[in-house]
Amino acid sequence: MGESESKMMEGGAGFGGLRVVSFESRMSDETRRLVEKSGGIGIPAPSMREIPIDENPEAIEFAEQLIAGRFEITIFLTGVGTRILFEAMTTRFTKDELVAALARTTVVARGPKPVAALRELGVPITITVPEPNTWRDLLAALDESAESVALDGAHVAVQEYGISNGRMIEELKRRGASVTPVPVYRWALPEDRRPLLGALGQIIARTVDVTLFTSATQVAHVMQVADEAGIGEDLRAALSEVVVASIGPVCSEALQEAGLAADMEPSRPKLGVFVREASERAADLVDRKRAHLRGPRIRTASTPSSDLKADPNRSVFMRACRREATEYTPVWLMRQAGRYMQEYREVRARVPFIELCKNPELAAEVTVTAQERIGADAAILVSDILLILEPIGLGLDYLRGEGPSITRVVRGGSDVDRLNEVRPEESLAFVFDCVRTIRAELSPGIPLIGFSGAPFTLASYAIEGGGSRNYVETKKLMYGDEGAWHAMMELLARAVGDYLRRQIDAGCQAVQLFDSWVGCLSPGDYERYVEPHTRAVVEALPDDVPLIHFGTDTATLLDLQARAGATVLGVDHRMRIGEAFDRFPELAIQGNLDPVLLMADRDVVCARALELLSEVGGRPGHVFNLGHGILPGTPVDNVIALIDTVHEASAAGG
């Protein structure tokens, strides 16, 4: 990149954190650097591998005919191709012989790169094709020189690059020329397709905002790889919802032929200019596409179902929950909107946590920002598992640095008697408003997960008044007054079932039941005091909506949790995930990287993620997650690297 282009890239943060896939190969690292310098998250997805023709009979035959004076016009299309062609020809002829022979022809250079290569070689140039250097511009330049360059009856040699330009050759022939293609190097698919497949999976999951195409061959290769992987139609649908940036008309034509549309071209077909101008326009283009997709939500006779392409129920996350085959392993992370993220801390600096939970606009901002920032395959409602305790009649407060606190605790039967039946549609209406607002702001293809605390964990908070190590007060009531215990659990189960069902009605595609404290129980106690009430919650929910049943320290309880009911069984990091798949072949499994690992070096994070994927072995129904929530202080870049690693490795089959 020249000095002028470097200057153009300085000072811009244009992408504003958007995720940008580039299919560039030779300039992959440079493109990523330019994207990141312009404020984006670069995702390299090399789509081509350059194959020089070591034994190039076409080049030698061209040289023989050139020296024999059989060509009137020679056309050079690329700089690299020009140099490689000369390398091949000078194995048989001297450079001086070749330059002298070319000087007797009309030499056409398509743009600055072949111009530079020809000048280095000392070849005189007759015609330089103006920007944007398309084949149509090349033909126009020849037509304008028709008085001195007659195509009719002329013998024309064309140095080709990658794929042959059939249209240009046909147009030359239509003008009466006899055309000899001279293939110099060809493009093959990359030997390691994992980065490309991983990026395509992210595009399909709608976790990518912008794609950069810098050649027609890239378009052909991307669609070939997608079609061979059986995801071609999904990719075409996704690219209609992602900004597609094309470096110029030739590339845009290839996109059009593939059934796609370019959203922008740069003013000049130079990589630095392309990335800079894409960054400047990306935010508006993304907003325009999302606004189009989110348009009217009421289906009318003029709005066929085929127009509603972004269906979160067909997302990779939802299909994994149903144990269907997926093109890669979906990832979401508990507390993915949390204190580890600067954007969340900025919001929390303005408002208390409880106000955040009750403010639809702020909740939507934090939820959507977190999902888009890390590229998760699902978003989770910004809320708290304990909100339901407030309308039950227990004072709930969130103390800075100490977590939630219950001010009116339950310690006996009389306390249970004073608890209120909950009408979530009235007392928790703000939660459903938050769901509707988030759903409207969230990318249409991304599922939204709602949640609640499970009856046992809610009861424990209500009885203990806050966190506990041994749950002494909880177990005293459970063992000492079984009637009061079951009355309280029945009330909580009714409230939680209704609460989750209304979250689903408001727009959640899946729900998670957090039983974070249930691991303190023995299997016998779980079966006697908890399982019937958890099952009551499950039975209150629609059968076609995935329910994730999650707890910590539950390795001895998983069989009972599964029996209580779940679509997806969440397991923490204290057990091997392969064991969970072996024990519950009929369920999807969510988990289960130790959240502390995200504090380690990035190489360690990625290596352990690969080990976990290897243990799963590609079995259907895996939703990648942590063993618990992301910890404050976790580097955001490690979270992004984890998700990228899971996407890329699982798309490549491990």
Tab-separated table of C-alpha atoms in Angstrom, residues 135-403:
chain	number	residue	atom	x	y	z
A	135	TRP	CA	-12.660	-5.679	-19.261
A	136	ARG	CA	-15.261	-3.289	-20.651
A	137	ASP	CA	-12.871	-0.394	-20.026
A	138	LEU	CA	-10.197	-2.420	-21.824
A	139	LEU	CA	-12.407	-2.926	-24.872
A	140	ALA	CA	-13.393	0.744	-24.838
A	141	ALA	CA	-9.707	1.724	-24.815
A	142	LEU	CA	-9.100	-0.543	-27.822
A	143	ASP	CA	-12.153	0.847	-29.620
A	144	GLU	CA	-10.970	4.424	-29.027
A	145	SER	CA	-7.622	3.463	-30.585
A	146	ALA	CA	-9.323	1.817	-33.546
A	147	GLU	CA	-7.605	4.103	-36.057
A	148	SER	CA	-4.183	2.830	-34.999
A	149	VAL	CA	-5.221	-0.581	-33.620
A	150	ALA	CA	-7.453	-2.634	-35.885
A	151	LEU	CA	-9.078	-5.566	-34.074
A	152	ASP	CA	-10.738	-7.000	-37.169
A	153	GLY	CA	-8.418	-9.751	-38.363
A	154	ALA	CA	-5.855	-9.121	-35.623
A	155	HIS	CA	-4.169	-11.929	-33.696
A	156	VAL	CA	-4.527	-11.097	-29.998
A	157	ALA	CA	-2.771	-12.790	-27.061
A	158	VAL	CA	-4.379	-12.422	-23.619
A	159	GLN	CA	-2.386	-13.121	-20.458
A	160	GLU	CA	-5.042	-14.672	-18.224
A	161	TYR	CA	-5.276	-14.712	-14.479
A	162	GLY	CA	-7.095	-17.270	-12.387
A	163	ILE	CA	-10.348	-17.959	-14.186
A	164	SER	CA	-10.712	-17.147	-17.872
A	165	ASN	CA	-12.758	-14.065	-18.789
A	166	GLY	CA	-15.044	-15.645	-21.350
A	167	ARG	CA	-17.073	-12.494	-21.948
A	168	MET	CA	-14.033	-10.409	-22.872
A	169	ILE	CA	-12.723	-13.101	-25.220
A	170	GLU	CA	-16.111	-13.396	-26.917
A	171	GLU	CA	-16.300	-9.615	-27.379
A	172	LEU	CA	-12.801	-9.563	-28.899
A	173	LYS	CA	-13.838	-12.326	-31.275
A	174	ARG	CA	-17.058	-10.485	-32.148
A	175	ARG	CA	-14.900	-7.547	-33.206
A	176	GLY	CA	-13.110	-9.891	-35.618
A	177	ALA	CA	-10.022	-10.755	-33.543
A	178	SER	CA	-8.424	-14.178	-33.327
A	179	VAL	CA	-7.743	-14.698	-29.610
A	180	THR	CA	-5.083	-16.875	-27.952
A	181	PRO	CA	-5.497	-17.150	-24.154
A	182	VAL	CA	-2.184	-17.518	-22.308
A	183	PRO	CA	-2.891	-18.998	-18.852
A	184	VAL	CA	-0.097	-18.128	-16.459
A	185	TYR	CA	-1.356	-19.194	-13.087
A	186	ARG	CA	-4.595	-20.631	-11.814
A	187	TRP	CA	-6.439	-20.287	-8.556
A	188	ALA	CA	-7.252	-23.307	-6.427
A	189	LEU	CA	-9.310	-23.548	-3.274
A	190	PRO	CA	-7.260	-23.122	-0.083
A	191	GLU	CA	-5.762	-26.316	1.310
A	192	ASP	CA	-7.072	-25.448	4.793
A	193	ARG	CA	-10.714	-24.461	4.360
A	194	ARG	CA	-11.477	-24.159	8.078
A	195	PRO	CA	-11.129	-20.361	8.313
A	196	LEU	CA	-13.333	-19.946	5.235
A	197	LEU	CA	-15.994	-22.387	6.432
A	198	GLY	CA	-15.926	-20.845	9.889
A	199	ALA	CA	-16.500	-17.379	8.443
A	200	LEU	CA	-19.347	-18.653	6.253
A	201	GLY	CA	-20.921	-20.195	9.341
A	202	GLN	CA	-20.728	-16.846	11.112
A	203	ILE	CA	-22.307	-15.096	8.127
A	204	ILE	CA	-25.154	-17.622	8.131
A	205	ALA	CA	-25.587	-17.082	11.873
A	206	ARG	CA	-25.870	-13.313	11.196
A	207	THR	CA	-22.950	-12.553	13.526
A	208	VAL	CA	-21.092	-10.778	10.708
A	209	ASP	CA	-21.906	-7.222	9.651
A	210	VAL	CA	-19.813	-6.651	6.508
A	211	THR	CA	-18.186	-8.842	3.835
A	212	LEU	CA	-15.353	-7.661	1.582
A	213	PHE	CA	-14.938	-9.200	-1.887
A	214	THR	CA	-11.837	-8.123	-3.811
A	215	SER	CA	-12.062	-10.342	-6.914
A	216	ALA	CA	-14.516	-12.278	-9.048
A	217	THR	CA	-12.618	-15.497	-8.296
A	218	GLN	CA	-13.316	-15.020	-4.604
A	219	VAL	CA	-17.035	-14.944	-5.328
A	220	ALA	CA	-16.820	-18.168	-7.339
A	221	HIS	CA	-14.763	-19.943	-4.686
A	222	VAL	CA	-16.915	-18.813	-1.762
A	223	MET	CA	-20.069	-20.088	-3.437
A	224	GLN	CA	-18.353	-23.317	-4.538
A	225	VAL	CA	-17.217	-24.085	-0.980
A	226	ALA	CA	-20.656	-23.213	0.398
A	227	ASP	CA	-22.472	-25.374	-2.147
A	228	GLU	CA	-20.128	-28.316	-1.539
A	229	ALA	CA	-20.759	-27.984	2.218
A	230	GLY	CA	-24.526	-27.966	1.641
A	231	ILE	CA	-24.959	-24.408	2.958
A	232	GLY	CA	-25.120	-22.499	-0.329
A	233	GLU	CA	-28.762	-21.454	-0.058
A	234	ASP	CA	-28.339	-20.492	3.599
A	235	LEU	CA	-25.329	-18.381	2.655
A	236	ARG	CA	-27.179	-16.625	-0.175
A	237	ALA	CA	-30.030	-15.816	2.211
A	238	ALA	CA	-27.610	-14.544	4.845
A	239	LEU	CA	-25.672	-12.382	2.383
A	240	SER	CA	-28.935	-10.645	1.524
A	241	GLU	CA	-28.936	-9.483	5.161
A	242	VAL	CA	-25.223	-8.620	5.482
A	243	VAL	CA	-23.435	-5.687	3.847
A	244	VAL	CA	-21.671	-6.942	0.711
A	245	ALA	CA	-18.823	-4.660	-0.362
A	246	SER	CA	-17.287	-5.181	-3.812
A	247	ILE	CA	-13.970	-3.719	-4.916
A	248	GLY	CA	-15.240	-2.925	-8.412
A	249	PRO	CA	-17.513	-3.667	-11.370
A	250	VAL	CA	-15.916	-7.007	-12.339
A	251	CYS	CA	-16.391	-8.332	-8.824
A	252	SER	CA	-19.919	-6.888	-8.684
A	253	GLU	CA	-20.804	-8.673	-11.924
A	254	ALA	CA	-19.623	-11.959	-10.428
A	255	LEU	CA	-21.786	-11.317	-7.367
A	256	GLN	CA	-24.761	-10.583	-9.606
A	257	GLU	CA	-24.206	-13.811	-11.540
A	258	ALA	CA	-24.160	-15.669	-8.199
A	259	GLY	CA	-27.547	-14.186	-7.337
A	260	LEU	CA	-26.143	-11.587	-4.943
A	261	ALA	CA	-26.047	-7.806	-4.940
A	262	ALA	CA	-23.177	-5.508	-4.055
A	263	ASP	CA	-24.118	-2.791	-1.569
A	264	MET	CA	-21.144	-0.575	-2.336
A	265	GLU	CA	-18.078	-0.105	-4.517
A	266	PRO	CA	-15.197	2.244	-3.687
A	267	SER	CA	-14.389	5.350	-5.706
A	268	ARG	CA	-11.157	3.641	-6.783
A	269	PRO	CA	-10.415	-0.103	-6.855
A	270	LYS	CA	-7.495	0.068	-4.410
A	271	LEU	CA	-7.410	-1.997	-1.228
A	272	GLY	CA	-6.732	0.923	1.114
A	273	VAL	CA	-9.410	3.085	-0.484
A	274	PHE	CA	-11.816	0.138	-0.482
A	275	VAL	CA	-11.459	-0.581	3.241
A	276	ARG	CA	-11.569	3.100	4.193
A	277	GLU	CA	-14.692	3.853	2.175
A	278	ALA	CA	-16.350	0.623	3.332
A	279	SER	CA	-15.693	1.648	6.936
A	280	GLU	CA	-17.162	5.107	6.337
A	281	ARG	CA	-20.359	3.719	4.807
A	282	ALA	CA	-20.746	0.491	6.769
A	283	ALA	CA	-22.816	1.786	9.678
A	284	ASP	CA	-25.418	3.390	7.414
A	285	LEU	CA	-25.533	0.343	5.143
A	286	VAL	CA	-25.958	-2.017	8.101
A	287	ASP	CA	-28.735	0.135	9.549
A	288	ARG	CA	-30.459	0.299	6.169
A	289	LYS	CA	-30.397	-3.467	5.742
A	290	ARG	CA	-31.597	-4.097	9.277
A	291	ALA	CA	-34.330	-1.511	8.954
A	292	HIS	CA	-35.494	-3.219	5.763
A	293	LEU	CA	-35.535	-6.607	7.442
A	294	ARG	CA	-37.259	-5.333	10.535
A	295	GLY	CA	-39.867	-3.429	8.530
A	296	PRO	CA	-43.557	-4.143	9.037
A	297	ARG	CA	-44.105	-7.120	11.289
A	298	ILE	CA	-47.703	-7.674	10.215
A	299	ARG	CA	-47.960	-10.182	7.412
A	300	THR	CA	-50.265	-9.025	4.643
A	301	ALA	CA	-51.331	-10.421	1.325
A	302	SER	CA	-48.486	-8.478	-0.296
A	303	THR	CA	-45.909	-9.814	2.172
A	304	PRO	CA	-45.328	-13.472	1.298
A	305	SER	CA	-43.583	-15.747	3.751
A	306	SER	CA	-40.580	-15.979	1.425
A	307	ASP	CA	-39.846	-12.316	2.233
A	308	LEU	CA	-39.443	-13.130	5.917
A	309	LYS	CA	-36.088	-14.814	5.471
A	310	ALA	CA	-34.588	-14.209	8.909
A	311	ASP	CA	-36.290	-16.763	11.123
A	312	PRO	CA	-34.583	-17.231	14.511
A	313	ASN	CA	-36.320	-20.593	14.884
A	314	ARG	CA	-34.196	-21.878	11.968
A	315	SER	CA	-30.986	-20.525	13.485
A	316	VAL	CA	-28.040	-22.782	14.242
A	317	PHE	CA	-28.714	-22.368	17.990
A	318	MET	CA	-32.332	-23.474	17.765
A	319	ARG	CA	-31.475	-26.386	15.486
A	320	ALA	CA	-28.802	-27.528	17.930
A	321	CYS	CA	-31.359	-27.360	20.764
A	322	ARG	CA	-33.535	-29.704	18.704
A	323	ARG	CA	-30.522	-31.998	18.109
A	324	GLU	CA	-30.633	-31.322	14.377
A	325	ALA	CA	-27.480	-31.276	12.263
A	326	THR	CA	-25.818	-27.842	12.122
A	327	GLU	CA	-23.068	-26.425	9.928
A	328	TYR	CA	-21.095	-25.440	13.044
A	329	THR	CA	-21.448	-25.472	16.830
A	330	PRO	CA	-23.431	-22.506	18.179
A	331	VAL	CA	-22.082	-20.485	21.095
A	332	TRP	CA	-23.639	-18.218	23.670
A	333	LEU	CA	-22.247	-17.446	27.105
A	334	MET	CA	-23.918	-16.940	30.445
A	335	ARG	CA	-23.478	-13.312	31.545
A	336	GLN	CA	-22.357	-12.404	28.030
A	337	ALA	CA	-23.747	-8.953	28.827
A	338	GLY	CA	-21.803	-8.244	32.000
A	339	ARG	CA	-19.161	-6.283	33.840
A	340	TYR	CA	-16.285	-7.681	31.753
A	341	MET	CA	-17.538	-5.513	28.855
A	342	GLN	CA	-16.785	-1.779	28.759
A	343	GLU	CA	-20.103	-0.953	27.099
A	344	TYR	CA	-21.988	-2.615	29.981
A	345	ARG	CA	-19.930	-0.813	32.621
A	346	GLU	CA	-20.668	2.519	30.972
A	347	VAL	CA	-24.414	1.878	31.196
A	348	ARG	CA	-24.154	0.638	34.791
A	349	ALA	CA	-22.247	3.773	35.737
A	350	ARG	CA	-25.409	5.714	34.846
A	351	VAL	CA	-28.105	3.520	36.408
A	352	PRO	CA	-28.490	0.944	39.206
A	353	PHE	CA	-28.839	-2.677	38.119
A	354	ILE	CA	-32.534	-2.911	38.998
A	355	GLU	CA	-33.261	0.177	36.889
A	356	LEU	CA	-31.383	-1.374	33.977
A	357	CYS	CA	-33.586	-4.472	34.252
A	358	LYS	CA	-36.733	-2.349	34.205
A	359	ASN	CA	-35.741	-0.013	31.351
A	360	PRO	CA	-36.596	-1.536	27.928
A	361	GLU	CA	-34.332	0.817	25.956
A	362	LEU	CA	-31.286	0.261	28.169
A	363	ALA	CA	-31.917	-3.475	28.422
A	364	ALA	CA	-32.121	-3.693	24.627
A	365	GLU	CA	-28.935	-1.635	24.217
A	366	VAL	CA	-26.922	-3.852	26.569
A	367	THR	CA	-28.353	-7.143	25.289
A	368	VAL	CA	-27.886	-6.412	21.593
A	369	THR	CA	-24.473	-4.781	22.024
A	370	ALA	CA	-23.137	-7.826	23.861
A	371	GLN	CA	-24.404	-10.310	21.274
A	372	GLU	CA	-23.067	-8.296	18.352
A	373	ARG	CA	-19.773	-7.422	20.045
A	374	ILE	CA	-18.727	-11.023	20.675
A	375	GLY	CA	-20.571	-12.691	17.786
A	376	ALA	CA	-22.684	-15.034	19.920
A	377	ASP	CA	-25.303	-17.209	18.223
A	378	ALA	CA	-28.016	-16.201	20.695
A	379	ALA	CA	-28.771	-13.246	22.943
A	380	ILE	CA	-29.984	-13.569	26.505
A	381	LEU	CA	-32.359	-11.147	28.168
A	382	VAL	CA	-30.673	-8.672	30.536
A	383	SER	CA	-32.511	-9.368	33.758
A	384	ASP	CA	-32.023	-11.232	37.040
A	385	ILE	CA	-33.173	-14.634	38.246
A	386	LEU	CA	-34.678	-13.104	41.426
A	387	LEU	CA	-36.985	-10.413	40.037
A	388	ILE	CA	-39.975	-12.651	40.576
A	389	LEU	CA	-39.411	-12.595	44.366
A	390	GLU	CA	-40.385	-8.924	44.620
A	391	PRO	CA	-44.071	-9.355	43.652
A	392	ILE	CA	-44.219	-12.493	45.803
A	393	GLY	CA	-43.877	-10.125	48.755
A	394	LEU	CA	-40.176	-10.259	49.585
A	395	GLY	CA	-38.108	-7.099	49.638
A	396	LEU	CA	-35.365	-7.302	46.986
A	397	ASP	CA	-32.354	-5.032	46.863
A	398	TYR	CA	-29.044	-5.103	45.019
A	399	LEU	CA	-26.183	-3.962	47.219
A	400	ARG	CA	-23.103	-2.638	45.440
A	401	GLY	CA	-20.362	-5.248	45.669
A	402	GLU	CA	-22.504	-7.699	47.656
A	403	GLY	CA	-25.146	-8.890	45.210
